[in-house]
Amino acid sequence: MKIVFYGAGNMASAIFIGMIENKVVKPEDIYLTSKSQKEKIKFFQDKLGVNISYDDSELLKNADYVILASKPQSFPDVAKRLRPYLEEATKIISVMAGTQIKTIRRELKSDNPIARLMPNTNAMVQHSVSGISYSENFPDKDELVELMESFGTTVVVEEDAMHNITAATGSGSAFLYYIYEKYAESLMELGFDENEAMFLTTNLVIGAGKMVEDSDLSFSQLRKNITSKRGTTEAGLDALDGEGIKSILMTTLNAAANRSEELSQDD
Ligand SMILES: NC(=O)C1=CN([C@@H]2O[C@H](COP(=O)(O)OP(=O)(O)OC[C@H]3O[C@@H](n4cnc5c(N)ncnc54)[C@H](O)[C@@H]3O)[C@@H](O)[C@H]2O)C=CC1
Ligand SMILES: O=C(O)[C@@H]1CCC=N1
């Protein structure tokens, strides 16, 4: 198997590190190229044993998969590199937010099989939840799902649903990290110093994550188990509802999904 990553930034590296750590793909099957991060990909070569190259003809020769992992705005440059050497049977997997299959096809000027994948950086710890949608001519879907499940779970969706998946889980962990950041800052306002605030928040997040993973209870039941009648938790939750937590989250998710739609119209 030969898997070539065009782009070796935050998302690509989470994917290939996740794949390698799970031993589904051998480091020697992975090829990296980039534009801006030459030292970083040298580091990946030395640390992980993956291949690196800037020669598109060498990269694309007998490639089974090409992963498009640049920013959407850089895709025209990436397409220019791919066009002369792309072989017919190579499957194209794009993680770019908002870039539609028809745009990828148009820029590559090819009928290659294309799938869009919307993963998240939890791939690095094999916990991405990734949306997948396929072009009509995509063969071996099972092989792709198996590969993508080496770094988490997958859901197959129609391409239109990618905007919502991008908001919900592509961007979703950033929304949660931001809440943790603000939680730690609020603890500092309560009077904890920075180290204490970080220690308390980090352990709270890890503990809550483990409870979600290990317990069969719903989020709502886990919350109820902490909430005493007329107690401290009830007071805090009433304040959170009073501030409109649900509507804040809806505004957040709608803004992200709308941006994905806008990116698809830039095509
Ligand atoms: N960061 C995330 O959590 C997620 C990102 N994505 C998508 O992944 C893509 C990459 O995002 P990040 O990894 O965060 O960006 P990044 O800025 O960390 O990495 C971009 C990579 O593209 C490379 N690149 C740019 N022009 C190139 C060219 N002409 N040839 C080869 N490589 C080129 C850069 O050198 C760099 O390695 C974006 O399209 C984004 O929508 C999708 C899901 C989650
Ligand atoms: O912010 C972005 O556009 C990308 C897509 C999903 C997560 N990061």
XYZ file of C-alpha atoms and ligand atoms in Angstrom:
319
model
C 0.000 0.000 0.000
C 1.257 3.488 -0.841
C -0.429 6.451 0.861
C 0.794 9.926 -0.111
C -0.023 12.985 1.982
C 0.005 16.377 0.226
C 0.285 18.497 3.385
C 1.765 17.344 6.670
C 0.237 19.861 9.075
C -1.968 19.445 12.133
C -4.631 17.260 10.526
C -2.423 15.123 8.289
C 0.046 14.399 11.095
C -2.768 13.416 13.486
C -3.963 10.929 10.829
C -0.632 9.319 9.961
C 0.522 9.188 13.587
C -2.835 7.576 14.513
C -2.517 5.056 11.635
C 1.075 4.145 12.513
C 0.450 3.861 16.266
C -2.436 1.504 15.570
C -0.106 -0.570 13.325
C -2.680 -0.695 10.498
C -0.292 1.027 8.102
C 3.477 0.587 8.102
C 5.563 3.800 8.228
C 7.306 2.777 4.992
C 3.905 2.837 3.206
C 3.474 6.529 4.027
C 4.896 9.335 1.864
C 4.828 12.983 2.943
C 5.240 16.181 1.003
C 4.532 19.754 2.046
C 5.190 23.325 1.069
C 5.978 25.190 4.256
C 6.996 22.563 6.776
C 10.182 21.008 5.436
C 11.883 20.706 8.844
C 8.772 19.207 10.366
C 8.474 16.489 7.742
C 12.197 15.704 8.113
C 11.448 15.265 11.822
C 8.602 12.837 10.975
C 10.955 10.912 8.667
C 13.588 10.590 11.419
C 11.120 9.847 14.235
C 8.550 7.637 12.498
C 10.387 6.157 9.507
C 7.955 7.568 6.910
C 9.187 8.613 3.440
C 9.449 12.237 2.365
C 9.781 13.637 -1.150
C 9.218 16.784 -3.185
C 9.287 14.923 -6.506
C 5.668 14.566 -7.660
C 6.459 11.941 -10.262
C 8.120 9.740 -7.621
C 5.349 10.441 -5.084
C 2.494 9.596 -7.446
C 3.990 6.504 -9.099
C 1.813 3.509 -8.087
C 0.112 5.528 -5.322
C -2.957 3.764 -3.918
C -4.219 6.822 -2.041
C -3.440 10.531 -2.205
C -4.612 12.457 0.858
C -5.313 16.133 0.132
C -4.443 17.788 3.436
C -3.583 21.380 2.576
C -5.847 24.324 3.393
C -8.642 24.680 0.804
C -7.031 27.936 -0.391
C -3.809 26.045 -1.301
C -5.613 23.376 -3.289
C -5.104 25.016 -6.727
C -1.319 24.805 -6.142
C -1.569 21.215 -4.956
C -3.701 20.331 -8.008
C -1.028 21.824 -10.265
C 1.512 19.453 -8.696
C -0.778 16.437 -9.053
C -2.175 16.895 -12.583
C 0.825 15.792 -14.662
C 1.530 12.561 -12.758
C -1.766 11.359 -11.252
C -2.450 7.743 -12.253
C -6.011 6.616 -13.105
C -6.421 4.076 -10.306
C -5.160 6.314 -7.493
C -7.904 7.116 -5.001
C -8.095 10.733 -3.845
C -9.105 11.428 -0.232
C -9.711 15.047 0.682
C -9.884 16.324 4.267
C -10.305 19.939 3.115
C -13.281 21.689 4.691
C -15.881 22.882 2.216
C -14.129 21.795 -1.007
C -16.639 19.795 -3.017
C -15.965 16.582 -4.949
C -16.939 18.315 -8.208
C -14.357 21.064 -7.513
C -11.616 18.536 -6.808
C -12.517 16.747 -10.041
C -12.506 19.994 -11.999
C -9.119 21.128 -10.622
C -7.491 17.721 -11.103
C -9.081 17.352 -14.562
C -9.520 13.637 -13.849
C -12.104 10.918 -13.229
C -10.196 9.368 -10.338
C -12.281 7.983 -7.469
C -12.653 10.697 -4.804
C -13.800 10.552 -1.186
C -14.166 13.410 1.223
C -13.236 12.771 4.823
C -13.971 15.127 7.702
C -11.837 13.883 10.604
C -10.625 15.683 13.707
C -7.271 15.904 15.451
C -8.350 13.255 17.980
C -7.117 10.927 15.202
C -3.748 11.176 16.955
C -5.182 9.107 19.847
C -7.353 6.948 17.545
C -10.521 8.816 18.572
C -11.410 10.833 15.498
C -15.036 10.626 14.520
C -14.863 11.104 10.761
C -17.583 11.767 8.197
C -16.999 10.161 4.773
C -18.734 10.796 1.451
C -17.812 9.195 -1.855
C -17.865 10.029 -5.529
C -20.183 7.715 -7.479
C -17.211 5.787 -8.953
C -15.407 4.988 -5.685
C -14.348 1.303 -5.477
C -13.231 -0.625 -2.364
C -15.228 1.434 0.128
C -14.626 -1.270 2.739
C -10.847 -0.890 2.403
C -11.130 2.878 2.853
C -13.386 2.531 5.917
C -10.942 0.038 7.453
C -8.046 2.444 6.873
C -9.953 5.408 8.268
C -11.101 3.409 11.284
C -7.455 2.835 12.184
C -7.640 6.295 13.775
C -11.219 6.355 15.077
C -14.802 5.785 13.995
C -16.533 6.734 10.739
C -19.995 7.743 9.579
C -20.885 7.660 5.881
C -22.965 10.697 4.877
C -24.237 12.406 1.734
C -21.905 15.185 0.628
C -24.441 17.881 1.629
C -24.257 16.690 5.241
C -20.511 17.417 5.331
C -21.193 21.038 6.356
C -22.883 19.906 9.563
C -20.321 17.153 10.258
C -17.544 19.719 9.800
C -19.167 21.926 12.445
C -20.140 19.104 14.810
C -16.959 17.057 14.948
C -14.333 18.563 12.583
C -14.381 21.832 14.518
C -16.163 20.355 17.548
C -13.135 19.514 19.673
C -11.897 23.119 19.278
C -15.207 24.313 20.726
C -14.788 21.996 23.702
C -11.123 23.041 24.228
C -12.256 26.662 24.174
C -14.810 25.933 26.891
C -12.048 24.261 28.963
C -9.813 27.323 28.415
C -12.563 29.665 29.599
C -13.316 27.366 32.541
C -9.670 27.554 33.680
C -9.680 31.353 33.260
C -12.862 31.555 35.341
C -11.254 29.462 38.093
C -8.440 32.047 38.161
C -11.059 34.766 38.637
C -12.449 32.737 41.547
C -8.998 33.018 43.161
C -6.979 29.959 42.068
C -3.533 30.625 40.632
C -2.788 29.567 37.021
C -1.189 26.223 37.922
C -4.033 25.310 40.240
C -6.647 26.349 37.652
C -4.966 24.247 34.950
C -4.519 21.262 37.289
C -8.152 21.344 38.421
C -9.574 21.834 34.916
C -7.349 19.204 33.296
C -8.262 16.556 35.839
C -11.935 17.487 35.677
C -11.928 17.059 31.879
C -10.003 13.753 31.996
C -12.293 12.388 34.728
C -15.479 13.455 32.923
C -14.147 11.918 29.658
C -13.433 8.627 31.414
C -16.916 8.640 32.981
C -18.469 9.178 29.540
C -16.338 6.334 28.159
C -16.806 3.829 30.993
C -20.333 4.439 32.251
C -23.533 3.356 30.503
C -25.356 6.448 31.765
C -26.519 9.282 29.493
C -24.975 12.776 29.777
C -28.201 13.871 31.382
C -28.150 11.092 34.018
C -24.474 11.758 34.806
C -25.413 15.411 35.371
C -28.442 14.514 37.509
C -26.236 12.290 39.701
C -24.284 15.410 40.711
C -27.254 17.713 41.204
C -28.858 17.915 44.667
C -32.231 19.553 45.182
C -31.591 23.222 46.054
C -27.862 22.465 46.108
C -24.796 24.137 44.550
C -24.947 22.354 41.181
C -28.590 23.293 40.655
C -27.703 26.930 41.363
C -24.872 26.824 38.800
C -26.933 25.029 36.147
C -29.802 27.531 36.535
C -27.283 30.333 35.923
C -25.933 28.520 32.826
C -29.453 28.136 31.407
C -30.207 31.756 32.274
C -27.246 32.780 30.077
C -28.686 30.721 27.189
C -26.073 27.943 26.909
C -28.129 26.040 24.278
C -28.582 29.095 22.122
C -24.853 29.946 22.403
C -23.980 26.451 21.180
C -26.536 26.622 18.327
C -25.066 29.955 17.194
C -21.570 28.427 17.312
C -22.485 25.344 15.271
C -24.514 27.342 12.730
C -21.598 29.766 12.225
C -19.198 26.873 11.528
C -21.620 25.046 9.184
C -22.356 28.308 7.331
C -18.629 28.931 6.881
C -18.260 25.453 5.363
C -21.058 26.346 2.903
C -19.322 29.646 2.083
C -16.032 27.819 1.455
C -17.828 25.498 -0.958
C -19.147 28.520 -2.849
C -15.630 30.010 -3.180
C -15.015 27.104 -5.584
N -6.912 21.039 11.855
C -8.034 20.354 12.001
O -8.474 20.066 13.123
C -8.812 19.914 10.800
C -8.455 20.307 9.536
N -9.162 19.858 8.452
C -8.742 20.251 7.116
O -7.413 19.818 6.959
C -6.720 20.697 6.078
C -5.373 21.054 6.675
O -5.572 21.717 7.896
P -4.368 21.812 8.951
O -3.637 20.526 8.982
O -4.960 22.347 10.169
O -3.449 22.916 8.219
P -1.868 23.150 8.366
O -1.634 24.581 7.998
O -1.380 22.647 9.688
O -1.232 22.228 7.216
C -1.349 22.528 5.857
C -0.289 21.731 5.108
O -0.488 21.916 3.706
C 0.801 22.031 3.107
N 0.717 22.651 1.776
C 0.317 23.890 1.430
N 0.481 24.079 0.092
C 0.974 22.907 -0.400
C 1.389 22.479 -1.682
N 1.277 23.270 -2.758
N 1.876 21.211 -1.811
C 1.966 20.381 -0.743
N 1.616 20.751 0.501
C 1.130 21.994 0.661
C 1.581 22.864 4.109
O 2.981 22.796 3.844
C 1.153 22.169 5.402
O 1.958 21.021 5.609
C -7.619 21.907 5.840
O -8.142 21.824 4.537
C -8.722 21.753 6.872
O -9.969 22.185 6.369
C -10.208 18.994 8.568
C -10.603 18.567 9.803
C -9.997 19.030 11.023
O -11.193 25.325 10.884
C -11.254 24.670 9.834
O -11.627 25.209 8.768
C -10.907 23.207 9.832
C -12.035 22.344 9.375
C -12.515 21.598 10.583
C -11.552 21.924 11.613
N -10.646 22.760 11.194
